PDB file of C-alpha atoms in Angstrom:
ATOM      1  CA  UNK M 489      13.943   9.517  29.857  1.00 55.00           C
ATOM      2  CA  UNK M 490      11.595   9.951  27.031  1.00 78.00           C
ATOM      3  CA  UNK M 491      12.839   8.487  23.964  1.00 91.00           C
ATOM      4  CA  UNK M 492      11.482   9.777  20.133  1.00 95.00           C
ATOM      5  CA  UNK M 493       8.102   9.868  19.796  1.00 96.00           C
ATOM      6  CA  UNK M 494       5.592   9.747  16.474  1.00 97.00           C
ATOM      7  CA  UNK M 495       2.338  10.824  15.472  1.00 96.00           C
ATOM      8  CA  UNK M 496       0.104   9.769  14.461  1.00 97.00           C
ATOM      9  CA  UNK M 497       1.130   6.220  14.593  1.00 96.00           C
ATOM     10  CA  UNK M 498      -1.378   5.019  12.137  1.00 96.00           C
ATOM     11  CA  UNK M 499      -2.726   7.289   8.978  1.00 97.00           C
ATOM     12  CA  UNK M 500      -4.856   6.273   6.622  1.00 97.00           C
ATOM     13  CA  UNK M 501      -5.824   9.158   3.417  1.00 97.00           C
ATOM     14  CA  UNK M 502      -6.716   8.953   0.022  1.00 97.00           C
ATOM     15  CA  UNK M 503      -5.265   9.981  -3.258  1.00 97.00           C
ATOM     16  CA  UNK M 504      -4.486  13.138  -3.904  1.00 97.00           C
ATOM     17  CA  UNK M 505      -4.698  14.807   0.422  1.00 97.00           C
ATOM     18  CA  UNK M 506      -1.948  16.653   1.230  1.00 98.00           C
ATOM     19  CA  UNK M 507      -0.360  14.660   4.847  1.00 98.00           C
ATOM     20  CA  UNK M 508       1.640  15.843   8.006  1.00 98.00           C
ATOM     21  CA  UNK M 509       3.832  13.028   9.926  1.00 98.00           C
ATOM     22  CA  UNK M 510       5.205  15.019  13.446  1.00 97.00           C
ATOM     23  CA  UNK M 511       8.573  13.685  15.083  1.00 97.00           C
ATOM     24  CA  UNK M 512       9.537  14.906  18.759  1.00 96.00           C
ATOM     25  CA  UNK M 513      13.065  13.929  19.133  1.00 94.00           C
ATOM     26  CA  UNK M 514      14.417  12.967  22.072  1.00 93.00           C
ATOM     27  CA  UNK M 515      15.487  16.295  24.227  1.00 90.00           C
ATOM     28  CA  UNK M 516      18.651  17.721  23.738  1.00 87.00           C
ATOM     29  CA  UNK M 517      19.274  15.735  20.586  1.00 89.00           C
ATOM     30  CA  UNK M 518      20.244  18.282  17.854  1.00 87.00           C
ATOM     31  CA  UNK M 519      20.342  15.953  14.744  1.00 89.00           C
ATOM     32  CA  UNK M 520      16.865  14.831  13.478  1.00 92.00           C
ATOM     33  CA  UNK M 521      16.811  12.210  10.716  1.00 93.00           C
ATOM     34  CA  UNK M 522      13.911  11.453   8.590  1.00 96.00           C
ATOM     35  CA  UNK M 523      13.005   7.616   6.665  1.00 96.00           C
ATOM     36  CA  UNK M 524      10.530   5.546   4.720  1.00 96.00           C
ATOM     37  CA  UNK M 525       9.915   1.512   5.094  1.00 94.00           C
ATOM     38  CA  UNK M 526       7.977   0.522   1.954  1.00 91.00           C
ATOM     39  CA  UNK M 527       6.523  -2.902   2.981  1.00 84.00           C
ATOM     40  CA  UNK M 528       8.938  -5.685   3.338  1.00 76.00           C
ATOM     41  CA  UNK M 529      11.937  -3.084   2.517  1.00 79.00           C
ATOM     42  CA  UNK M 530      14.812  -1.722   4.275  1.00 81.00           C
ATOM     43  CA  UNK M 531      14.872   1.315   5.695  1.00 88.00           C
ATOM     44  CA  UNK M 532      15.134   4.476   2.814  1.00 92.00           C
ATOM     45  CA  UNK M 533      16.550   7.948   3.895  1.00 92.00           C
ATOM     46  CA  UNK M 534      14.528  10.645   3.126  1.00 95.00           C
ATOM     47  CA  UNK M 535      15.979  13.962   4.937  1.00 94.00           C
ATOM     48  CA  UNK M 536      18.425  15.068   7.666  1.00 90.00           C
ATOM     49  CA  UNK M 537      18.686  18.144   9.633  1.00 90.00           C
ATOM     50  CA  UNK M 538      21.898  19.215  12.183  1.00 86.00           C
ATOM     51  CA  UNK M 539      21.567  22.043  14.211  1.00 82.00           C
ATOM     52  CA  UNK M 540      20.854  25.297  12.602  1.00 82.00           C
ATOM     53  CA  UNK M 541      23.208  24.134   9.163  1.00 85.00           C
ATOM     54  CA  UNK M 542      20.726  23.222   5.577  1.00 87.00           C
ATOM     55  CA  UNK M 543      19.244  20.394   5.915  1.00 90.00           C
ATOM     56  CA  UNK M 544      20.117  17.521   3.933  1.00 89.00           C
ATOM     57  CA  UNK M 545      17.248  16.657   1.571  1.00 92.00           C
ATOM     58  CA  UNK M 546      18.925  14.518  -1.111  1.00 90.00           C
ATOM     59  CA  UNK M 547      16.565  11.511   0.003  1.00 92.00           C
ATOM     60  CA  UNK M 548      13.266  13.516  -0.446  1.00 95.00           C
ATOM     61  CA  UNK M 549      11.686  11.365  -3.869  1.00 94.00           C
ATOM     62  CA  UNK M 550       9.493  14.367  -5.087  1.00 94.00           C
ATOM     63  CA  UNK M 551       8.852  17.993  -4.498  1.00 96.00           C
ATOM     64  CA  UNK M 552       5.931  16.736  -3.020  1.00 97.00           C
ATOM     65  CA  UNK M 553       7.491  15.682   0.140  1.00 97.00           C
ATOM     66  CA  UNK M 554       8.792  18.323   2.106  1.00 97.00           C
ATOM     67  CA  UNK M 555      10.066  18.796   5.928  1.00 96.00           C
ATOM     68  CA  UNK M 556      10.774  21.066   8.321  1.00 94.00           C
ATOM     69  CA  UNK M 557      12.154  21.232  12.324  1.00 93.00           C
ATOM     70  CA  UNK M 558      11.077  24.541  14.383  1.00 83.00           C
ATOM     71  CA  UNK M 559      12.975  25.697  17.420  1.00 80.00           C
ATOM     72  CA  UNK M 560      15.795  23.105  16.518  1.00 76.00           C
ATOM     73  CA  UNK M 561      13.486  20.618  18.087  1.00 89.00           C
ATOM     74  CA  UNK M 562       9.822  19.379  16.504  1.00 94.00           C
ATOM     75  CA  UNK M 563       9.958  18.247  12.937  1.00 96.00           C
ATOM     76  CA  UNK M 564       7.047  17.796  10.740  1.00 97.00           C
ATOM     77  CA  UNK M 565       7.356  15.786   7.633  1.00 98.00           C
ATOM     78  CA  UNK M 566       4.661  17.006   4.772  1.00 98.00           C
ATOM     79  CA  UNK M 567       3.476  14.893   1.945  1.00 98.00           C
ATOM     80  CA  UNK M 568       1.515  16.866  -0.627  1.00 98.00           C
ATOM     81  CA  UNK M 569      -0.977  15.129  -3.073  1.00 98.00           C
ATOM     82  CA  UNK M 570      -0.443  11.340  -1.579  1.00 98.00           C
ATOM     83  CA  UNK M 571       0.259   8.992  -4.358  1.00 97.00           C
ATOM     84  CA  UNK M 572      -0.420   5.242  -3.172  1.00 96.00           C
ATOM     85  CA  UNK M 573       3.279   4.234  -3.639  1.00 95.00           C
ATOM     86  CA  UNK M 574       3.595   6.619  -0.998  1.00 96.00           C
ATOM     87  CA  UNK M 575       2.298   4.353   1.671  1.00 97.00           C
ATOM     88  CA  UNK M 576       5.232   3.047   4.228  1.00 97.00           C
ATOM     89  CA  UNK M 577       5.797   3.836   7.515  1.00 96.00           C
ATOM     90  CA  UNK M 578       7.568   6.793   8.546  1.00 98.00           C
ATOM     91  CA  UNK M 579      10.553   6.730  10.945  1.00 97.00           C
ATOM     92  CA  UNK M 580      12.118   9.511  12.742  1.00 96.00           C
ATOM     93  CA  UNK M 581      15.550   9.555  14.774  1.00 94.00           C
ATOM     94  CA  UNK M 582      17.043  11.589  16.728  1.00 92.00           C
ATOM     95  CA  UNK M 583      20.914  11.767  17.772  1.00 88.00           C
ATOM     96  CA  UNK M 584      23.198  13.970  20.044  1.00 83.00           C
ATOM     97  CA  UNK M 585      26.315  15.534  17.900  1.00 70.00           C
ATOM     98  CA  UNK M 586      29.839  14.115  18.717  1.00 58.00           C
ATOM     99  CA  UNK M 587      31.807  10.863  18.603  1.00 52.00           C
ATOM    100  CA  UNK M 588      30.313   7.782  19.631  1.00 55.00           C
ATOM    101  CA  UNK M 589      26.533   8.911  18.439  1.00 73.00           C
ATOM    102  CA  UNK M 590      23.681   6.623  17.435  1.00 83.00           C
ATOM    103  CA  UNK M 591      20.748   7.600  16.190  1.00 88.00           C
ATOM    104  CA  UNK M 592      17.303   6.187  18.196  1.00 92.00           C
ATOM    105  CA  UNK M 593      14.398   5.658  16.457  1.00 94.00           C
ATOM    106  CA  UNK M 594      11.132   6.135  16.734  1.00 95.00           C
ATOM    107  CA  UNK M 595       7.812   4.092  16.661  1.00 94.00           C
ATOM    108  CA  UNK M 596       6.784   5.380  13.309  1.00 96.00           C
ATOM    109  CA  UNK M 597       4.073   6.397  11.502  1.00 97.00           C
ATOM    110  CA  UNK M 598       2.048   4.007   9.408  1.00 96.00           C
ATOM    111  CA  UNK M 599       0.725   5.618   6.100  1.00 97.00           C
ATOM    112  CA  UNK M 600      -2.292   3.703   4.127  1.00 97.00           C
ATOM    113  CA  UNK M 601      -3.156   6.146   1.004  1.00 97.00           C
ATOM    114  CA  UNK M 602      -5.835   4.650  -0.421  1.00 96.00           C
TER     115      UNK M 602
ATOM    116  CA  UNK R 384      23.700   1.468  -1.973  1.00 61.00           C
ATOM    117  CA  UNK R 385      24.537  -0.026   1.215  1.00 64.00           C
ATOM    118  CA  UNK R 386      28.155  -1.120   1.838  1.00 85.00           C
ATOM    119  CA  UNK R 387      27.383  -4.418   3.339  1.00 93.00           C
ATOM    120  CA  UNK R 388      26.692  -7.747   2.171  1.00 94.00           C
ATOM    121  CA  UNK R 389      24.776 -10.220   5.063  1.00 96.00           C
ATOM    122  CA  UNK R 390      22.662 -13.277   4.642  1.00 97.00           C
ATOM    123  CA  UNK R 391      19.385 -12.967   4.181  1.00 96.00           C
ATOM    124  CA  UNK R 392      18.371 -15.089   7.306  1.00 97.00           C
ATOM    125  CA  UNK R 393      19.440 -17.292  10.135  1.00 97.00           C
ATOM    126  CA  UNK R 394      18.040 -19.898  12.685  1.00 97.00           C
ATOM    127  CA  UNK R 395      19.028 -20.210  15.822  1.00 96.00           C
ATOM    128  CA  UNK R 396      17.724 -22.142  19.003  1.00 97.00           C
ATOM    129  CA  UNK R 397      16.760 -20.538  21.902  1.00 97.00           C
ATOM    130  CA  UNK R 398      20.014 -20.325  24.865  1.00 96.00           C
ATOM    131  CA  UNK R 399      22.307 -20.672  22.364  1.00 96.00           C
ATOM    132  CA  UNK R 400      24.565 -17.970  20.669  1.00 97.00           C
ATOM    133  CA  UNK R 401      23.454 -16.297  17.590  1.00 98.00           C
ATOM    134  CA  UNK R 402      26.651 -15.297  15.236  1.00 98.00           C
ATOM    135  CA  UNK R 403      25.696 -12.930  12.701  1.00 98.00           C
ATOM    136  CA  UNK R 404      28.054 -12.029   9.875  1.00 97.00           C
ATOM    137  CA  UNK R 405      28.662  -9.277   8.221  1.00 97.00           C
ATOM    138  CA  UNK R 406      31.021  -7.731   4.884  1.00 96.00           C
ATOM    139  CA  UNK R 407      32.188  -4.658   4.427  1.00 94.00           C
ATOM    140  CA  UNK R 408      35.205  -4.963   2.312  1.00 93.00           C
ATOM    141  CA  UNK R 409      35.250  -1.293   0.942  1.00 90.00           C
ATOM    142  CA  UNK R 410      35.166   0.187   4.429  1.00 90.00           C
ATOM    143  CA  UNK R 411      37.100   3.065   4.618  1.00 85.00           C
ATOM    144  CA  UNK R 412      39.422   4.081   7.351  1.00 84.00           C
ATOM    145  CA  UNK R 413      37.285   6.522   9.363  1.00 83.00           C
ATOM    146  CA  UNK R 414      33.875   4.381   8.784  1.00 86.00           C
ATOM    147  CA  UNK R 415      32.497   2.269  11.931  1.00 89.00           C
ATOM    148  CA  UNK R 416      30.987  -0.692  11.755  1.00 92.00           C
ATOM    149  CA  UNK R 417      27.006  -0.533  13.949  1.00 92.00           C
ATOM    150  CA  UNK R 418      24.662  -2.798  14.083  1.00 95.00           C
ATOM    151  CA  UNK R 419      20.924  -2.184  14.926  1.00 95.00           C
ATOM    152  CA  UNK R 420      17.709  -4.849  14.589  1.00 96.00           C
ATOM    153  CA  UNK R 421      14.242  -4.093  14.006  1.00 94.00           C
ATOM    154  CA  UNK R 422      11.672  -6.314  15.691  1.00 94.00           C
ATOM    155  CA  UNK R 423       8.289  -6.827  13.349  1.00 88.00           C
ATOM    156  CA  UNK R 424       6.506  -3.171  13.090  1.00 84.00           C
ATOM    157  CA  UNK R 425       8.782  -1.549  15.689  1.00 90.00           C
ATOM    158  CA  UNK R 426      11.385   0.955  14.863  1.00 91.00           C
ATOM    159  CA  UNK R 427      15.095  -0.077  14.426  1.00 93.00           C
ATOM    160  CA  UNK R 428      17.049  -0.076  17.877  1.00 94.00           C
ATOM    161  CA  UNK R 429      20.678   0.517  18.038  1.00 92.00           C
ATOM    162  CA  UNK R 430      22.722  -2.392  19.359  1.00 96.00           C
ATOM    163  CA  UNK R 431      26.311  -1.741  19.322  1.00 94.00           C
ATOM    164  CA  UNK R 432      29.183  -0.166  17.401  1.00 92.00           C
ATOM    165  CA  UNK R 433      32.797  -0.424  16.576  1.00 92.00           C
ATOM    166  CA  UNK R 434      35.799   0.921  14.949  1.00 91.00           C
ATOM    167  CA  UNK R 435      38.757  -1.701  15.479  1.00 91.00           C
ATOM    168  CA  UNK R 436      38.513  -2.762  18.444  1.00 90.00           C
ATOM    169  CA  UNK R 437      36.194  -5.425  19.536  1.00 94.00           C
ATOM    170  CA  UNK R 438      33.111  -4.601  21.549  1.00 96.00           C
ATOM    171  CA  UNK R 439      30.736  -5.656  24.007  1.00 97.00           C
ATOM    172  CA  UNK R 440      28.083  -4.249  25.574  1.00 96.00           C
ATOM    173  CA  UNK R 441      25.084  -5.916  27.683  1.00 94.00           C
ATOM    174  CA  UNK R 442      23.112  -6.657  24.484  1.00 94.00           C
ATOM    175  CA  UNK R 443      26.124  -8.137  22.334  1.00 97.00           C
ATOM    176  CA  UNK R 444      29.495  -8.359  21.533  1.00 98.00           C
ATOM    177  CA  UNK R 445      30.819  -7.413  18.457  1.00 98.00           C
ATOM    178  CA  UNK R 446      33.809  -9.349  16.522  1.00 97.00           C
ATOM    179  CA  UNK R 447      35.551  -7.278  13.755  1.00 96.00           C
ATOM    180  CA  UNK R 448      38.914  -8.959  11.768  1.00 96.00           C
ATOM    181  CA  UNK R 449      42.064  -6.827  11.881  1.00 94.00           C
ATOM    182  CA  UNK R 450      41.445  -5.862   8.310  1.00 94.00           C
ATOM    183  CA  UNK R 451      38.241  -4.787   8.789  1.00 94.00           C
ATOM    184  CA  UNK R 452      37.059  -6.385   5.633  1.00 95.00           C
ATOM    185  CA  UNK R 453      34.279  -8.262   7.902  1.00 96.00           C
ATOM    186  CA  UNK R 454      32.558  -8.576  11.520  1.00 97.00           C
ATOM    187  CA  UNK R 455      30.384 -10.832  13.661  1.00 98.00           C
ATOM    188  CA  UNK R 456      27.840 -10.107  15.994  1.00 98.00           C
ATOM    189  CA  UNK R 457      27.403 -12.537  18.299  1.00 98.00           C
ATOM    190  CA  UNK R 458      24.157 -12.692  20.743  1.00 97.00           C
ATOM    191  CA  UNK R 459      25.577 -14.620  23.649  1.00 96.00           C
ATOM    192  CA  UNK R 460      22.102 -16.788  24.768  1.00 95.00           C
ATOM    193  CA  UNK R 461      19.710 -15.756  22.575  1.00 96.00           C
ATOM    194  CA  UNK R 462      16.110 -15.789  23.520  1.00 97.00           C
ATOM    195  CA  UNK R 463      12.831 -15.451  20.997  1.00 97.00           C
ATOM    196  CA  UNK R 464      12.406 -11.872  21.856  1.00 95.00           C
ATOM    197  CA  UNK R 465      15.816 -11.834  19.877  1.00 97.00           C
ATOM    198  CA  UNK R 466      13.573 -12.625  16.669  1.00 97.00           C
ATOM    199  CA  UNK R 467      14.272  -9.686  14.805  1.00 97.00           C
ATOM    200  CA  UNK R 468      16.147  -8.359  11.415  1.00 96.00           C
ATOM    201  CA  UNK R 469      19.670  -7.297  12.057  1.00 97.00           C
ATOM    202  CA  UNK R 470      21.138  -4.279  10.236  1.00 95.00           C
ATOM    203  CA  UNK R 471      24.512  -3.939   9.275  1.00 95.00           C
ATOM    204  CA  UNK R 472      25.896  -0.346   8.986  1.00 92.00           C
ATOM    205  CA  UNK R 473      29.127   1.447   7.898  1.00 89.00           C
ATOM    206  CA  UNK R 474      28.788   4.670   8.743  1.00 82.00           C
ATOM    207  CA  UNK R 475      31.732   8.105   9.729  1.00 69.00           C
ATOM    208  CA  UNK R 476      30.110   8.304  13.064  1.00 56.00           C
ATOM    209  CA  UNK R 477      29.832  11.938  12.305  1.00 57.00           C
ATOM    210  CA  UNK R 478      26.857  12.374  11.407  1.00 58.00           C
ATOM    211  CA  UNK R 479      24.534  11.610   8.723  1.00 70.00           C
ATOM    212  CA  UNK R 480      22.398   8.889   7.228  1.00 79.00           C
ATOM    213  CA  UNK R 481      22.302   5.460   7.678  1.00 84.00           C
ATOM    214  CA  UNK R 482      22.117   3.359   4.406  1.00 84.00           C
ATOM    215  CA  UNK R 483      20.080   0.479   5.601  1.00 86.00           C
ATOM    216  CA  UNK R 484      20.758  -2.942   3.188  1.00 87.00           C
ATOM    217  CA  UNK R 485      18.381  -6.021   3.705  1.00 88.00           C
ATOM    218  CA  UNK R 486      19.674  -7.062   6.534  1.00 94.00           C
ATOM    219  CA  UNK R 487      19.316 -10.901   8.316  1.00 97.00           C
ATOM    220  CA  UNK R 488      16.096 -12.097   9.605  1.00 96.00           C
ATOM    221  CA  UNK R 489      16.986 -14.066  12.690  1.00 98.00           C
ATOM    222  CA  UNK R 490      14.203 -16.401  14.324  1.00 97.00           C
ATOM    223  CA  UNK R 491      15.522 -18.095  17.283  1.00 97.00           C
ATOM    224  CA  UNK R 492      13.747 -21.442  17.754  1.00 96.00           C
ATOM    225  CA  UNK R 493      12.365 -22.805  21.132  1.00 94.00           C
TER     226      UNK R 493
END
């Protein structure tokens, strides 16, 4: 079946736009998981959401960044102002609930804020 | 911070077996032990998991030592489209973030 998908995979902005990074996790999957790859850096977390509980947003960096997942499905990750230390790539992964989970990952979304 | 500790990178030549270690000496009782890899500008892909027990799957096989201070992953014949960095993760398998370290970048070698 369909696994995660990202978009746009590439964005490039400059100082100071506000940004929106869209996940579609895979169907069914009711955890959605948000991170950041700076260049040549592991993987950060930003911002997890389960179900219909708060999401988890002890990652986010700023107030600028903000998410949020309609329906229990979609997510869209927003980046307000773009500073250039914001560039990375995005990643977005989706798991099903109960033992023996993983979480599968997306493509990503390349951000260049120039 | 991430719980793990692995080398920073590895060789190995192509059809043999890539071992891959990995500690975690402050893993708790109810913590698993996953690995994942992330090929260069792909996103990271799951590879196999464990509690105690060891593991194998059709990707890998995973070696963890009975006090589950430490753990292997072995690639049996490793190829070049192994080439990747491997991710070591503790994680309650309920849930949650992953806490990604550095990780080891394998090249396998022709």
């Amino acid at each position: 079946g369909a696994g995660v998908s990202q978009s746009p995979s590439n964005k490039v902005t400059e100082k100071g736009k506000d940004v929106e990074l869209r996940c579609d996790p895979i169907s069914g999957h009711t955890a959605l998981y948000w991170y950041r790859q700076s260049l040549g850096q592991g993987l950060e977390f930003l911002i997890y959401f389960q179900g219909n509980s708060a999401p988890d947003k002890s990652g986010l960096p700023s107030d600028r960044f903000s998410a949020e997942r309609t329906g229990g499905s979609v997510s869209t990750l927003t980046i307000q102002r773009t500073q250039q230390e914001d560039s990375a790539v995005y990643l977005c992964a989706s798991t099903m609930e109960g033992p023996g989970e993983t979480q599968y990952f997306g493509p990503g979304t390349r951000l260049l804020v120039l | 911070d991430a719980k793990t500790t692995q080398p920073p990178s590895m060789d190995c030549a192509e059809g043999r077996a890539a071992n891959l270690p990995c500690n975690h000496s402050t893993i708790s009782g109810n913590e698993y032990v996953y690995w994942y890899r992330q090929i260069h500008s792909q996103g990271p892909q799951y590879i196999i998991h464990g509690l105690k027990n060891n593991e194998t799957n059709e990707m890998a096989s995973l070696i963890i030592t009975e006090d589950r201070k430490s753990s292997t992953l072995i690639l049996p014949h490793a190829t070049l489209r192994d080439t990747a960095v491997y991710y070591c993760i503790v994680n309650q398998n309920q849930g949650g973030k992953l806490i990604f370290g550095q990780g080891t970048e394998l090249s396998v070698k022709p």
